[in-house]
Amino acid sequence: MQKSYYNNSINSFLEEDIDSIFGKLSKKHSHALEPLQKEAWKKQIEILKRITQSLDAGNIYFEFSIPRMGKRVDNIIIVKDLILLLEFKIGSSEYPKHDQNQTIDYCLDLVNFHEGSHDKKVIPILIATNAKNKSSDILNSTNLEKCVLCNEENLETIISEVIEVLSSETTINIEEWENSIYKPTPTIIEAAQALYKNHSVEEISRNDAGRDNLSKTSEIINDVIKYSKENNKKSICFITGVPGAGKTLAGLNIANERLKIDEDEHSVFLSGNGPLVEVLREALTRDTMKNENVKRGEAERKAKTFIQNIHHFRDDNLDSQIAPTEKVVVFDEAQRAWQKKEVSNFMKRKKGKENFDMSEPEYLISVMDKHKDWCCIICLIGGGQEINRGEAGVSEWFDSLKNRFKDWEVYYSDKILQENVYITDEDLIKWVESNGKKKSDLHLSVSIRSFRSEKVAFLVQNILDNNDIKSFEIYKSIKDSFPIYLTRDIKLAKNWLQKVSKGTERTGIIASSGAKRLRSEGISVKNTISAADWFLNDEDDIRSSYYLEDIATEFDIQGLEIDYTCVAWDINMYHDGKWNFQNFVGARWNRMNDLKQKYLLNSYRVLLTRARQGMIIFVPEVDDSDWTRPKKLYDSTFEYFKSCGFDILE
C-alpha cells in the first residue's frame, strides 16, 4: 500500500497546477474513479491551495494510508511540530458524531502505530464545508478527546489559530517522519475485513519481526500445499504461537491467499469458536453490503464460503462417503477439538449415531482423507487455552495420525514438543520427532496484539503462577503504556472505561462464566449475549459492549479483543496465599476437581489477555452479611493484585 497518493512541500504544492495534482491522484487510485470522488478531490485542492498560502513552510499529503483500518485519510499537513489531520466532508452541513469519531480514530492510529508520530502533536480537524461556524476546544484536541470543527470559510482562520496556540519553535524532520516504520496491529475483526478486501498481511500487520514471522509461516504453508498438490500427498501442518502472535490472522491469511491463488481449492477457515465465527461473518457481511451495495442474503453467503463453523463442517460430512469440496482447510483453535468420549456422547444424543467411536480430530482427518489425490489441513494451536470440558488438546491429533493416518505428511515446529505445554506423552513426542518434518517458522514467536501489550501475556502468566514479585517487576516496565487499575467500585470502573477511551475505541465488561455471585453487583454472566452485537454495534446500542450492561464471558471473547476491559472478578477463583478454585452450584460453593481447575485457570487467562490498551480489575467490596460472599476471600484476592503493583482507583 502506497503511503499517500500525493505528497509535496507546501511551496511546491502552491506552484503546481490543479490539473497536474488531480492527475497524480487519479493515477494512484487503483479502483474505478467515481464522479463524487473526482469532485471531492478538485474541491479539496482548491480549498487547500487557498488556505496554505499563509503558511511559511511544511508538507502536504493527499490520501495518506491507514493500513490497520485499510483506509486513507483525506489530507495531512505537517507544519512546525504539528501534524494536522484533515478529514473533509464536501457538501456536509453537520458535524455528526460518527464523522468526529472517524477523524479521531485516524489520529489515534497514527499516534499509536506510526513510530514517527508516537510523541508528536496530532490534531484532528473535521471540515464540513457547508456547516455553520462552531466553537472548537483547540487545547483539548491535542489529547484527541475533541475534534477541531470548521467549515470551508473559517478553515484558514482556525488552522492559523491552531498553529499559534499549539506549535513551538521545533520542527518535524519530514524525511524521518515519512520513512518511519508503521506498526499496525489490527484486531482480528479489522484483519478479516482488510484481507477480504484483498489487502495483504504485510499491509495490515506490524512492520517488524512480527510481520516477518507471519510472512515466513505463510510461505511455508504455501510451499507445503504446492508440494502436496504436485505430488498427490495429504499433509497436515501445526502452527503454534505465543498469545497474541497472530495465529488466527495467519489462518485467515492462508485461507484467503489460497482462494486468490486457486478458487478450485475451495480453501476455508474453520473454527469451533461460535462467537468468533458469528462476529467475523457479520463484520464481513456488513462490510460487503456497504461497499458492494448487495443485499444481506448475498453478502452472508459470500462470507460463509470463507469462514465456517467447524461443527457444521463436521455434521455436513457425517453421512457422506464423498470427499468434501474443500482441499485446504484451516482449523482454528484445533486444541479445543473434542475427545472421543465427548464427541461420541454428542453424536449418540444429538445425531442418533449409536456406534460413533472417534475423537473429533480423528474424524476431521478422516473427512479430508476421503480425497483420492491431495489435500492439506492447517491446525492453529494455542497452548494453555482449553477452557471447556471434553477438549482434547494437541495430543489427540498426533495420536490419530500415529494410529490411523500414517501416510500423511506431518509438519510441526520444535516448540510443539517443548515446555510440556502442547504434548506431555514421551512416546508420542518420540513418534512426532521420528515421523514429522520440523519447520521452526511454524511457530509464531512475536506478539503482534498491540505494541502496548506485548509483555501482558508474560505478566498474566506470572500472576496465574502465583508470582507477585515477578509480576510487580514486569508491570513496572509496562505501566506507562498499558495501565492496569484495581477498584472495589463498579461505578468507578465504568467511569474509567468511559474516560480513557477515545474515538471508537471499544470498551466492555468481561467476567468468568462461573462468576455467578457477581449478580449481587448487577453483573449477570448467565444472560446470553449476541457476540456480533456486543463487538460490532455502536455506543448508542444497548446490546453493544460500549453500553457496559451486557457481560461477555470467556466463551464470548476468546479469540477476540477490545481496547479497554473491565475484568469483573468473583471468588470462583480466589487467592489466599495461592489460587483456589470452586464453582457455585445451587446455593453453595463446591471445590473443583483438578481438570476443572485447569479450565478455570485458562478461562481467567483468556479474560486477562483480551485488552489491547489497558484494563481495570474489579473485585467487589463486600461485608459478611451474605454467607456465599465471604469478605476475607474477596479481600485476600484484592490484596494479591495490589502486591502485583497495580494502582488502586478510588
XYZ file of C-alpha atoms in Angstrom:
650
model
C 0.000 0.000 0.000
C 1.453 3.382 -1.046
C 1.758 5.740 1.903
C -0.016 8.542 0.024
C -1.360 9.313 -3.435
C 0.345 12.696 -3.445
C 2.830 14.487 -1.215
C 4.835 17.654 -1.653
C 6.221 20.665 0.148
C 3.566 23.316 0.622
C 5.532 25.756 -1.552
C 5.720 23.257 -4.432
C 2.047 22.335 -3.947
C 1.102 26.001 -4.323
C 3.113 26.301 -7.522
C 1.755 23.112 -9.109
C -1.194 23.241 -11.469
C -4.537 21.880 -10.146
C -4.916 19.524 -13.126
C -1.420 18.135 -12.518
C -2.213 17.361 -8.872
C -5.555 15.817 -9.830
C -3.850 13.699 -12.489
C -1.357 12.304 -9.965
C -4.175 11.453 -7.543
C -6.175 9.731 -10.296
C -3.154 7.722 -11.463
C -2.504 6.312 -7.979
C -6.169 5.399 -7.436
C -6.431 1.676 -8.231
C -10.250 1.439 -8.382
C -12.797 2.968 -10.731
C -12.897 6.704 -10.068
C -16.393 7.760 -9.076
C -17.708 11.243 -10.060
C -18.163 12.145 -6.373
C -14.503 11.345 -5.655
C -13.372 13.456 -8.616
C -15.359 16.453 -7.434
C -14.184 15.958 -3.825
C -10.519 15.975 -4.843
C -10.914 19.059 -7.034
C -12.691 20.886 -4.226
C -10.035 19.842 -1.663
C -7.205 21.006 -3.934
C -8.939 24.351 -4.467
C -9.579 24.882 -0.741
C -6.111 23.767 0.338
C -4.370 25.974 -2.222
C -6.255 28.912 -0.770
C -5.663 28.203 2.922
C -1.981 27.162 2.714
C -0.840 30.435 1.138
C -0.326 31.907 4.601
C 1.960 29.048 5.706
C 5.705 29.669 5.553
C 6.752 26.042 5.189
C 5.600 22.470 5.679
C 4.420 19.422 3.784
C 1.069 18.282 2.486
C -0.280 14.760 1.801
C -3.393 13.524 -0.017
C -4.949 10.106 0.692
C -2.451 9.068 3.372
C -2.775 5.365 4.135
C -4.051 3.993 7.440
C -3.138 0.300 6.945
C -4.623 -1.030 10.173
C -8.009 0.212 9.040
C -7.411 -0.440 5.336
C -8.435 3.180 4.701
C -6.929 6.524 3.730
C -7.210 9.903 5.413
C -8.060 12.836 3.143
C -5.146 15.122 3.997
C -2.252 15.614 6.369
C -0.415 18.922 6.717
C 2.844 18.938 8.673
C 3.825 22.399 9.851
C 6.407 23.210 12.537
C 5.967 20.493 15.214
C 2.292 19.782 14.376
C 0.637 17.045 12.347
C -2.718 18.425 11.170
C -5.018 15.607 10.071
C -7.816 16.941 7.846
C -10.948 14.963 7.080
C -13.185 16.674 4.505
C -16.926 16.169 4.203
C -17.626 18.036 0.995
C -21.160 19.466 0.915
C -21.953 18.448 4.503
C -23.774 20.916 6.746
C -23.362 18.971 10.004
C -20.605 17.601 12.278
C -22.113 14.205 13.199
C -20.546 12.167 15.972
C -19.519 9.324 13.652
C -17.557 11.744 11.448
C -15.808 13.170 14.513
C -15.002 9.653 15.752
C -13.654 8.686 12.326
C -11.282 11.678 12.363
C -10.126 10.942 15.920
C -9.671 7.244 15.031
C -7.304 8.187 12.207
C -5.269 10.305 14.637
C -5.174 7.522 17.214
C -3.935 5.157 14.550
C -1.054 7.487 13.718
C -0.151 8.149 17.350
C -0.359 4.510 18.379
C 1.061 2.697 15.384
C 3.169 5.095 13.280
C 6.517 5.284 15.029
C 7.318 8.786 13.754
C 4.071 10.092 15.253
C 4.287 8.475 18.720
C 5.469 11.608 20.529
C 4.063 14.242 18.166
C 1.079 16.552 18.447
C -1.535 15.163 16.063
C -4.563 17.432 15.644
C -7.921 16.079 14.337
C -9.643 18.622 12.093
C -13.070 17.847 10.641
C -14.179 20.094 7.779
C -17.902 20.047 6.930
C -17.726 22.526 4.061
C -21.312 23.860 4.302
C -21.711 23.743 8.089
C -22.175 26.734 10.356
C -19.307 28.077 12.458
C -18.859 26.140 15.666
C -16.534 26.899 18.555
C -13.783 24.317 18.973
C -11.797 23.297 22.026
C -8.378 23.613 20.420
C -6.436 22.845 23.591
C -8.279 19.542 24.121
C -7.665 18.486 20.526
C -4.086 17.519 21.400
C -5.244 14.720 23.712
C -7.631 13.521 20.971
C -10.706 13.947 23.135
C -12.226 16.528 20.793
C -12.149 17.347 17.090
C -11.433 20.832 15.781
C -14.593 21.630 13.799
C -14.657 24.039 10.887
C -16.186 24.798 7.506
C -14.786 25.941 4.164
C -14.903 29.622 5.091
C -13.203 29.550 8.503
C -10.718 26.715 7.857
C -7.796 29.077 7.186
C -8.509 31.129 10.298
C -8.820 28.069 12.521
C -5.639 26.449 11.183
C -3.772 29.706 11.870
C -5.177 29.697 15.406
C -4.214 26.027 15.941
C -0.645 26.771 14.834
C -0.437 29.877 17.006
C -1.805 28.176 20.141
C -0.248 24.703 19.869
C 3.019 24.920 17.950
C 6.504 25.501 19.327
C 9.762 26.505 17.660
C 10.787 22.894 16.975
C 10.061 21.265 13.624
C 9.341 17.714 12.481
C 12.021 16.122 10.322
C 9.929 15.359 7.242
C 12.261 12.730 5.798
C 12.448 10.810 9.089
C 8.693 11.037 9.547
C 7.938 9.786 6.034
C 10.358 6.859 6.367
C 9.262 5.920 9.868
C 8.052 2.332 10.221
C 4.356 1.658 10.622
C 3.313 -0.942 13.162
C -0.385 -1.572 12.675
C -1.771 -4.336 14.851
C -5.319 -4.985 13.688
C -7.982 -6.606 15.749
C -8.923 -9.912 14.178
C -12.160 -8.272 13.003
C -10.237 -5.498 11.214
C -7.802 -8.068 9.817
C -10.578 -10.244 8.370
C -12.186 -7.192 6.785
C -8.901 -5.983 5.285
C -7.884 -9.423 3.951
C -11.369 -9.812 2.490
C -10.768 -6.567 0.568
C -7.565 -8.060 -0.878
C -5.082 -6.237 1.344
C -2.009 -8.359 2.069
C -0.910 -9.476 5.511
C 2.177 -7.258 5.076
C -0.051 -4.199 4.726
C -2.058 -4.831 7.856
C 0.467 -6.441 10.220
C 3.349 -4.899 12.079
C 6.283 -3.738 10.009
C 8.850 -5.651 12.064
C 9.719 -9.135 13.282
C 6.051 -9.980 13.888
C 5.175 -9.326 10.265
C 8.246 -11.222 9.045
C 7.286 -14.161 11.258
C 3.754 -14.206 9.808
C 5.058 -13.959 6.244
C 7.521 -16.826 6.696
C 4.807 -19.011 8.206
C 2.538 -18.308 5.233
C 5.383 -19.090 2.815
C 5.984 -22.489 4.432
C 2.283 -23.364 4.298
C 2.075 -22.324 0.636
C 5.144 -24.463 -0.120
C 3.583 -27.463 1.648
C 0.329 -27.018 -0.283
C 2.213 -26.709 -3.573
C 4.282 -29.845 -2.786
C 1.168 -31.785 -1.741
C -0.653 -30.750 -4.901
C 2.210 -31.652 -7.247
C 2.968 -34.985 -5.551
C -0.541 -36.152 -4.563
C 0.250 -36.018 -0.857
C -2.009 -35.467 2.113
C -0.420 -33.076 4.576
C -1.138 -31.606 7.980
C 0.650 -28.559 9.433
C 0.587 -27.436 13.055
C 1.030 -23.698 13.658
C 1.808 -22.798 17.266
C 2.476 -19.405 18.803
C 2.680 -17.207 21.855
C -0.567 -15.470 22.914
C -1.286 -12.571 20.593
C 1.180 -13.747 17.917
C -1.471 -13.795 15.221
C -2.333 -17.474 14.793
C -5.884 -16.667 13.715
C -4.597 -13.881 11.455
C -2.176 -16.377 9.892
C -5.029 -18.835 9.338
C -7.324 -16.241 7.778
C -4.473 -15.058 5.568
C -3.698 -18.591 4.361
C -7.363 -19.350 3.554
C -7.726 -16.010 1.763
C -4.447 -16.403 -0.164
C -5.365 -19.868 -1.394
C -8.755 -18.592 -2.605
C -6.891 -16.000 -4.693
C -4.285 -18.490 -5.962
C -6.758 -21.206 -6.956
C -10.502 -20.977 -6.305
C -10.848 -24.678 -7.109
C -9.070 -25.493 -3.838
C -12.131 -24.100 -2.008
C -9.949 -23.151 0.937
C -11.882 -22.368 4.096
C -11.257 -21.098 7.610
C -12.990 -23.323 10.182
C -13.430 -22.547 13.861
C -15.299 -24.192 16.702
C -15.374 -20.801 18.400
C -19.003 -19.929 17.706
C -18.829 -16.271 18.778
C -15.679 -15.691 16.696
C -17.359 -17.135 13.587
C -20.524 -15.139 14.277
C -18.641 -11.858 14.732
C -16.316 -12.268 11.751
C -19.111 -13.341 9.417
C -21.329 -10.471 10.488
C -18.476 -7.970 10.127
C -17.745 -9.206 6.594
C -21.445 -9.251 5.741
C -21.950 -5.656 6.869
C -18.815 -4.573 5.021
C -19.881 -6.283 1.802
C -23.387 -4.792 1.954
C -21.904 -1.328 2.459
C -19.045 -1.486 -0.074
C -20.563 -3.616 -2.808
C -24.182 -2.496 -2.465
C -25.552 -6.042 -2.306
C -28.409 -7.494 -0.288
C -27.783 -9.179 3.060
C -28.509 -12.704 1.801
C -25.879 -12.495 -0.924
C -23.346 -10.899 1.421
C -23.941 -13.602 4.050
C -23.473 -16.422 1.527
C -20.183 -14.909 0.414
C -18.928 -14.619 3.999
C -19.922 -18.218 4.762
C -17.756 -19.613 1.970
C -14.712 -18.022 3.617
C -15.458 -18.653 7.315
C -17.409 -21.630 8.615
C -18.245 -23.225 11.931
C -16.190 -26.395 12.310
C -19.148 -28.258 13.825
C -21.292 -27.502 10.768
C -18.465 -28.770 8.544
C -18.295 -31.902 10.701
C -22.052 -32.529 10.522
C -22.298 -31.801 6.774
C -19.840 -34.633 6.092
C -21.260 -37.079 8.624
C -23.229 -39.318 6.252
C -21.304 -38.626 3.086
C -18.807 -41.006 1.503
C -17.773 -38.308 -0.944
C -14.772 -36.095 -0.248
C -15.659 -32.505 0.688
C -15.224 -29.782 -1.929
C -12.570 -28.142 0.267
C -8.982 -29.187 -0.448
C -7.374 -26.773 2.031
C -8.918 -26.368 5.479
C -7.661 -24.221 8.330
C -8.799 -25.404 11.773
C -8.622 -22.571 14.297
C -8.003 -23.457 17.951
C -7.506 -27.090 16.979
C -6.527 -27.951 20.551
C -10.170 -27.409 21.511
C -11.493 -30.248 19.325
C -13.408 -32.825 21.372
C -12.155 -36.034 22.916
C -13.621 -39.377 21.834
C -15.968 -39.706 24.819
C -17.356 -36.203 24.423
C -17.977 -36.389 20.675
C -19.350 -39.958 20.893
C -21.869 -38.887 23.537
C -22.842 -35.887 21.423
C -23.299 -37.979 18.277
C -25.410 -40.501 20.147
C -27.514 -37.850 21.892
C -27.952 -35.308 19.066
C -27.398 -37.195 15.823
C -28.614 -40.703 16.646
C -25.186 -42.207 15.861
C -25.027 -45.082 18.355
C -21.669 -46.503 17.230
C -19.683 -43.332 16.631
C -16.245 -44.126 18.040
C -13.826 -41.350 17.051
C -12.434 -38.245 18.650
C -13.116 -35.040 16.741
C -9.514 -34.753 15.458
C -9.646 -38.348 14.140
C -12.999 -37.728 12.488
C -11.935 -34.417 10.893
C -8.806 -36.004 9.439
C -10.932 -38.909 8.167
C -13.216 -36.461 6.342
C -10.274 -34.921 4.474
C -8.730 -38.370 3.951
C -11.618 -39.158 1.561
C -9.761 -37.159 -1.091
C -8.149 -39.586 -3.522
C -5.344 -37.271 -4.616
C -4.213 -34.481 -2.268
C -5.380 -32.163 0.492
C -3.937 -30.080 3.284
C -5.036 -29.433 6.861
C -3.618 -26.488 8.809
C -4.138 -26.685 12.584
C -3.774 -23.479 14.604
C -2.736 -24.419 18.127
C -2.858 -22.299 21.273
C -1.139 -23.600 24.395
C -2.967 -23.412 27.719
C -6.249 -22.347 26.124
C -8.537 -25.309 26.792
C -11.447 -23.803 28.672
C -14.175 -26.398 28.437
C -14.927 -29.995 29.387
C -14.026 -32.592 26.778
C -11.461 -30.564 24.848
C -8.820 -32.914 23.537
C -5.714 -30.746 23.356
C -2.992 -31.315 20.752
C -2.112 -34.915 21.632
C -5.316 -36.309 20.114
C -4.353 -35.024 16.661
C -0.980 -36.775 16.806
C -2.497 -39.933 18.285
C -4.896 -40.110 15.340
C -2.064 -39.617 12.842
C 0.091 -42.218 14.592
C -2.598 -44.884 14.835
C -4.674 -44.431 11.687
C -3.249 -41.938 9.175
C 0.398 -42.932 8.919
C 0.664 -41.981 5.251
C 0.000 -38.303 5.978
C 2.916 -35.838 5.867
C 3.215 -34.092 9.253
C 4.805 -30.635 9.628
C 5.436 -29.028 13.010
C 7.710 -26.600 14.873
C 10.078 -27.807 17.584
C 8.145 -25.668 20.094
C 5.225 -28.078 19.990
C 7.414 -30.687 21.710
C 8.845 -28.381 24.363
C 7.807 -26.954 27.722
C 5.085 -29.563 28.391
C 2.517 -27.116 27.072
C 1.280 -28.944 23.991
C 2.289 -32.635 24.353
C 3.308 -34.365 27.582
C 3.417 -38.036 26.486
C 7.082 -39.032 25.916
C 6.254 -41.850 23.474
C 4.124 -39.521 21.389
C 6.894 -36.899 21.371
C 9.340 -39.528 20.051
C 6.852 -40.559 17.338
C 6.451 -36.947 16.181
C 10.237 -36.464 16.087
C 10.680 -39.654 14.039
C 7.774 -39.199 11.626
C 7.238 -35.455 11.297
C 9.086 -32.716 9.427
C 10.326 -29.938 11.682
C 9.880 -26.342 10.450
C 10.832 -23.704 13.021
C 8.823 -20.944 11.273
C 5.594 -22.803 12.006
C 5.886 -21.224 15.469
C 4.835 -17.574 15.770
C 7.138 -16.234 18.460
C 6.383 -12.496 18.401
C 3.238 -10.968 19.881
C 1.557 -8.571 17.474
C -1.579 -7.980 19.516
C -0.582 -4.439 20.400
C 2.644 -2.538 20.794
C 1.351 -1.725 24.269
C 0.536 -5.250 25.351
C 3.485 -7.312 24.151
C 4.503 -8.142 27.724
C 0.968 -8.567 29.022
C 0.855 -12.323 28.311
C 4.086 -12.733 30.303
C 2.638 -10.637 33.130
C -0.571 -12.689 33.183
C 1.399 -15.933 33.236
C 3.227 -14.780 36.365
C 0.016 -13.598 38.016
C -1.503 -17.045 37.466
C 1.742 -18.720 38.548
C 1.343 -17.031 41.944
C 4.483 -14.944 41.393
C 3.574 -11.446 42.578
C 7.218 -10.329 42.857
C 7.922 -11.047 39.185
C 4.532 -9.619 38.233
C 5.429 -6.397 40.050
C 8.684 -6.119 38.066
C 7.002 -6.742 34.716
C 4.156 -4.333 35.384
C 6.590 -1.600 36.385
C 8.115 -1.810 32.901
C 4.780 -1.519 31.028
C 2.509 0.573 33.248
C 3.126 3.824 31.342
C 1.937 2.265 28.088
C -0.505 -0.382 29.367
C -2.326 0.816 32.508
C -3.908 -1.705 34.866
C -6.037 -0.406 37.718
C -7.826 -2.007 40.650
C -11.118 -0.948 42.131
C -13.771 -2.183 44.569
C -16.448 0.027 42.966
C -18.048 -0.970 39.640
C -19.213 2.620 39.034
C -15.616 3.829 39.201
C -14.620 1.062 36.790
C -17.289 2.152 34.297
C -16.308 5.811 34.636
C -12.658 4.905 33.971
C -13.584 2.995 30.817
C -15.647 5.893 29.502
C -12.953 8.441 30.307
C -9.915 6.574 28.968
C -11.362 5.583 25.571
C -11.298 7.981 22.622
C -12.998 7.930 19.230
C -14.464 4.477 18.656
C -12.005 2.632 20.921
C -14.109 -0.220 22.262
C -14.717 -0.832 25.956
C -16.605 -3.582 27.766
C -17.088 -5.580 30.956
C -15.989 -9.226 30.922
C -16.192 -11.939 33.552
C -15.831 -15.672 34.074
C -18.887 -17.732 33.151
C -18.637 -19.162 36.671
C -18.722 -15.745 38.370
C -22.299 -16.272 39.493
C -22.155 -14.260 42.715
C -21.347 -11.088 40.808
C -25.080 -10.989 40.299
C -25.248 -9.071 43.570
C -23.275 -6.307 41.835
C -25.708 -6.197 38.902
C -23.329 -8.291 36.769
C -25.078 -11.337 35.358
C -22.974 -13.864 33.473
C -25.980 -16.103 32.801
C -27.600 -13.715 30.323
C -26.973 -14.831 26.751
C -25.494 -12.081 24.592
C -25.230 -11.650 20.845
C -21.483 -11.583 20.261
C -21.938 -9.788 16.923
C -23.957 -7.007 18.534
C -21.575 -6.769 21.519
C -18.460 -6.441 19.332
C -19.790 -4.566 16.312
C -22.637 -2.251 17.311
C -22.042 1.389 18.187
C -22.219 3.201 21.504
C -25.913 4.074 21.170
C -26.971 0.410 21.056
C -27.746 -1.095 24.472
C -26.547 -4.508 23.224
C -23.057 -3.232 22.421
C -20.056 -3.578 24.707
C -19.917 0.232 24.994
C -23.142 0.296 26.993
C -21.474 -1.651 29.841
C -24.618 -3.656 30.578
C -24.226 -6.983 28.756
C -21.313 -9.041 30.076
C -19.082 -11.119 27.813
C -17.612 -14.313 29.276
C -14.512 -16.232 28.232
C -16.648 -18.174 25.736
C -17.858 -14.973 24.068
C -14.494 -13.230 23.866
C -11.878 -15.952 23.331
C -10.025 -15.232 20.104
C -11.310 -11.649 20.056
C -10.238 -8.492 21.853
C -11.222 -4.909 22.573
C -9.275 -1.796 23.523
C -10.106 -1.459 27.236
C -11.697 -4.042 29.517
C -13.088 -4.223 32.999
C -12.401 -7.738 34.307
C -15.004 -8.386 36.996
C -13.576 -10.909 39.488
C -15.545 -13.378 41.562
C -14.356 -15.927 44.104
C -14.819 -18.933 41.828
C -11.060 -18.347 41.580
C -9.727 -16.599 44.669
C -6.270 -16.001 46.093
C -5.400 -16.896 49.658
C -1.656 -17.482 49.576
C -2.262 -19.472 46.375
C -5.003 -19.740 43.778
C -8.083 -21.712 44.865
C -10.887 -22.939 42.631
C -14.595 -23.538 43.219
C -17.891 -23.492 41.365
C -21.280 -22.270 42.524
C -23.946 -24.958 42.222
C -27.461 -24.444 43.519
C -26.895 -22.297 46.597
C -23.324 -23.123 47.599
C -19.713 -23.166 46.504
C -18.134 -26.561 45.782
C -14.476 -27.410 45.377
C -13.395 -28.216 41.796
C -11.522 -31.296 40.620
C -8.093 -30.885 39.036
C -9.253 -30.887 35.411
C -11.906 -28.249 36.020
C -9.313 -26.185 37.906
C -7.190 -26.163 34.753
C -10.144 -24.988 32.653
C -10.973 -22.217 35.123
C -7.362 -21.019 35.275
C -7.308 -20.857 31.484
C -10.625 -19.003 31.485
C -9.119 -16.239 33.606
C -6.011 -16.282 31.379
C -8.317 -15.514 28.451
C -10.061 -12.710 30.357
C -6.800 -11.081 31.441
C -5.401 -11.007 27.891
C -8.366 -9.529 25.977
C -7.443 -5.833 26.339
C -5.311 -4.136 23.698
C -4.569 -0.921 25.560
C -5.431 -1.245 29.242
C -7.752 -2.772 31.820
C -9.272 -2.330 35.220
C -9.867 -5.266 37.569
C -12.998 -5.011 39.702
C -13.065 -7.056 42.928
C -16.286 -6.362 44.872
C -16.179 -4.760 48.312
C -18.410 -6.973 50.488
C -19.323 -7.470 54.112
C -20.165 -10.802 55.709
C -23.934 -10.374 55.520
C -24.090 -12.818 52.573
C -22.514 -16.147 53.504
C -21.971 -17.005 49.818
C -19.702 -13.951 49.555
C -17.143 -14.212 52.368
C -15.353 -10.901 52.830
C -11.941 -12.454 53.530
C -11.787 -14.201 50.132
C -12.558 -11.063 48.135
C -10.170 -9.036 50.299
C -7.289 -11.512 50.016
C -7.700 -11.630 46.225
C -7.669 -7.834 46.060
C -4.543 -7.726 48.232
C -2.782 -10.171 45.923
C -3.461 -7.909 42.943
C -2.172 -4.966 44.949
C 1.069 -6.858 45.576
C 1.434 -7.220 41.788
C 1.858 -3.450 41.632
C -1.476 -2.363 40.150
C -2.692 1.112 41.078
C -5.914 1.490 43.042
C -8.701 3.649 41.645
C -10.761 5.051 44.488
